[in-house]
CSV table of C-alpha atoms in Angstrom, one decimal:
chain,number,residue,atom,x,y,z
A,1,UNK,CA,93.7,112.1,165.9
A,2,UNK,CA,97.2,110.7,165.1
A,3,UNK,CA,95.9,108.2,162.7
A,4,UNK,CA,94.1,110.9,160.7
A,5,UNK,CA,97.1,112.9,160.3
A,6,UNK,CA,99.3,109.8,159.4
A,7,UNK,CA,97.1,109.3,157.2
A,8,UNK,CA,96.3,112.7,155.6
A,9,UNK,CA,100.7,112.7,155.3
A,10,UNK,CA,100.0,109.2,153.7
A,11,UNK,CA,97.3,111.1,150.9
A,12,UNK,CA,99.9,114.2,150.0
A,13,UNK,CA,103.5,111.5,149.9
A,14,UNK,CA,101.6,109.7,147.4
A,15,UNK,CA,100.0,112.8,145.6
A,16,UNK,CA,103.6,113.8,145.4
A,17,UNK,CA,104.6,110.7,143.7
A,18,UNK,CA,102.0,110.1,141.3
A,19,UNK,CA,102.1,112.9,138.7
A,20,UNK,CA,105.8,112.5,138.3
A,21,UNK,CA,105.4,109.0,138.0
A,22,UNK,CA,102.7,109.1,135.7
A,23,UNK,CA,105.0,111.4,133.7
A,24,UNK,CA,107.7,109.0,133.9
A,25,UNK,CA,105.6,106.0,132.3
A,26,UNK,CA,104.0,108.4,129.7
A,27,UNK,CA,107.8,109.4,128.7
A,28,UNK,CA,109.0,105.8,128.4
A,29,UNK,CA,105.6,104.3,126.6
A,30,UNK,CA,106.5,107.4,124.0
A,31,UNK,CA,109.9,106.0,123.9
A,32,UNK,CA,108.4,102.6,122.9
A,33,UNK,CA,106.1,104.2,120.2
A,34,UNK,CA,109.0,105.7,118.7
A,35,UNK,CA,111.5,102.6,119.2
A,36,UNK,CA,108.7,100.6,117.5
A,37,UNK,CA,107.8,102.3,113.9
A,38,UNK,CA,109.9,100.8,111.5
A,39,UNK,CA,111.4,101.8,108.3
A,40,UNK,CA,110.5,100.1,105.2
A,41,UNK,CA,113.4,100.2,102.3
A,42,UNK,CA,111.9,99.4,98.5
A,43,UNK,CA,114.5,99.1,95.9
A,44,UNK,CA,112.8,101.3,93.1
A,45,UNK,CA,113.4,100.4,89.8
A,46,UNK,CA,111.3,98.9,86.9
A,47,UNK,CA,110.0,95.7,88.1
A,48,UNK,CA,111.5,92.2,86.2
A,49,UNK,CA,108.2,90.8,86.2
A,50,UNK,CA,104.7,91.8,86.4
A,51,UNK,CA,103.4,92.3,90.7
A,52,UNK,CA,106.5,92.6,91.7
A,53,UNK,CA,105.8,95.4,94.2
A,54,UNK,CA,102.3,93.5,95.1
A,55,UNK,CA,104.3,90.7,95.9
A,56,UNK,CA,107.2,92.8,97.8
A,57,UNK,CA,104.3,94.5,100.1
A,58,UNK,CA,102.6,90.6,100.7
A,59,UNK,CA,102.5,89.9,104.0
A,60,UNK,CA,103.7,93.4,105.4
A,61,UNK,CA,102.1,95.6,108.4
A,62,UNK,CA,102.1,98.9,107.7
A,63,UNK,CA,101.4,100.8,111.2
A,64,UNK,CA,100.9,105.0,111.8
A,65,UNK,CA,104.4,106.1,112.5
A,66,UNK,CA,106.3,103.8,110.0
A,67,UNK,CA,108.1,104.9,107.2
A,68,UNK,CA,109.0,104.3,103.6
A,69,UNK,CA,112.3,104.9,101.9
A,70,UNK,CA,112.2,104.6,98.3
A,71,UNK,CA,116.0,104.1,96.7
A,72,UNK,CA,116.0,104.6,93.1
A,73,UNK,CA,118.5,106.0,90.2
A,74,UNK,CA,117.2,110.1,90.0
A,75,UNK,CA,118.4,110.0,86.6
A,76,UNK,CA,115.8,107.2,85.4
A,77,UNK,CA,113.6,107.3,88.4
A,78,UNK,CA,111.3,109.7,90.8
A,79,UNK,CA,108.4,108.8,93.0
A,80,UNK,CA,105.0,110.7,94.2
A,81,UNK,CA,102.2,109.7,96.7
A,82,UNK,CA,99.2,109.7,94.5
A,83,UNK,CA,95.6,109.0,95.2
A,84,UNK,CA,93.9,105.8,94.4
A,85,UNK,CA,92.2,107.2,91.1
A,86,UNK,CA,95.2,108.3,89.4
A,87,UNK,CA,97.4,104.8,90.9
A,88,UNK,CA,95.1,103.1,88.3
A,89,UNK,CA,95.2,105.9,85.7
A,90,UNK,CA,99.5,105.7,86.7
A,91,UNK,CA,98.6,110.1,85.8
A,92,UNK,CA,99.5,112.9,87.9
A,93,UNK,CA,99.7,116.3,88.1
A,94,UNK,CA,101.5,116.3,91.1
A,95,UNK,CA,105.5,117.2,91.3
A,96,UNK,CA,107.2,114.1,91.7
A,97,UNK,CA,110.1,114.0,93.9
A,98,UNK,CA,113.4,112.9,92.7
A,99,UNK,CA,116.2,112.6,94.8
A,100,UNK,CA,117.2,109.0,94.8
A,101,UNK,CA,116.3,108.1,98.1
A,102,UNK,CA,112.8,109.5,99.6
A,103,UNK,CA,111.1,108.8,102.7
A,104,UNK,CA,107.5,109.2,103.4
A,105,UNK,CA,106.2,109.0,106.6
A,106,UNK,CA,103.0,107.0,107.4
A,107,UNK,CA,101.4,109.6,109.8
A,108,UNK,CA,97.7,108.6,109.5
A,109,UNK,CA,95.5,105.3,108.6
A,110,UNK,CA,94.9,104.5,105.1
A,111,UNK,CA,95.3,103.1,101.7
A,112,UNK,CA,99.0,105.2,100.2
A,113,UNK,CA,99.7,104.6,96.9
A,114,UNK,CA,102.8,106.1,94.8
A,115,UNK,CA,103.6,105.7,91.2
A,116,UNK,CA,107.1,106.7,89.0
A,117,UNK,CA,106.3,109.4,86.3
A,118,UNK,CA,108.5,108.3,83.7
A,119,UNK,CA,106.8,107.3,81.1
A,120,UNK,CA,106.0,104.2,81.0
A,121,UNK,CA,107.5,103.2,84.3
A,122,UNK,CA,104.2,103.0,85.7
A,123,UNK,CA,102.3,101.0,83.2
A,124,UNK,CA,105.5,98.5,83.3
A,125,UNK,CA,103.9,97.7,87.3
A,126,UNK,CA,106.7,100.6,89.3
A,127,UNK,CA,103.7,101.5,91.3
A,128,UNK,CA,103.2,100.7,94.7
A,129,UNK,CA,100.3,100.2,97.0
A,130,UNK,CA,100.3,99.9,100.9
A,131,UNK,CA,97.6,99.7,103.9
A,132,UNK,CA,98.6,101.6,107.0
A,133,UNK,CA,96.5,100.4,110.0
């Protein structure tokens, strides 16, 4: 009879300890999510030669949770995400956003494409077109 209750003490010690610890590793593999989504920076001007933003996104990762800072002149410059349809076109409707230095967050899996409005900005390749996995 002593081994049973040794052991049923056993059982409830290590209930006891294994939701908090299983809290404690979901907290700190959060933490890593977090720690691990990077932030992109792209330089946002008119491009000195033709793929120059193709060639900029070459060889890049984007992951869900990363984000992109686009750094630009407001005066000369804005930026909006578009959809694939009017990337080509380089046409929107939407309302661009112009503060000089925007950030979009990559919160879901996808093709994100984003275009300047100026005219002729687009056409002249300052259009931008990235794969989030």
């Amino acid at each position: 009879c002593g081994v049973n209750k040794k052991l049923v003490n056993s059982n409830r010690l290590l209930q006891g300890v294994a939701v908090p610890l299983f809290m404690l590793l979901l907290g700190v593999l959060l933490q890593l999510q977090a720690v691990a989504a990077t932030k992109y920076t792209v330089d946002w001007s008119l491009p000195n030669y033709e793929n120059y933003f193709s060639n900029w996104n070459r060889g890049s990762t984007y992951v869900v949770g990363d984000s992109i800072e686009f750094l630009y002149n407001a005066e000369v410059h804005n930026v909006v995400k578009v959809s694939n349809q009017q990337y080509d076109d380089c046409s929107t409707n939407a309302e661009p956003v112009a503060d000089g230095a925007t950030v979009f967050r990559l919160n879901q899996p996808g093709m994100y494409f984003f275009i300047c409005t100026y005219p002729g900005h687009c056409v002249a390749g300052m259009k931008l077109e990235l794969r989030v996995i």
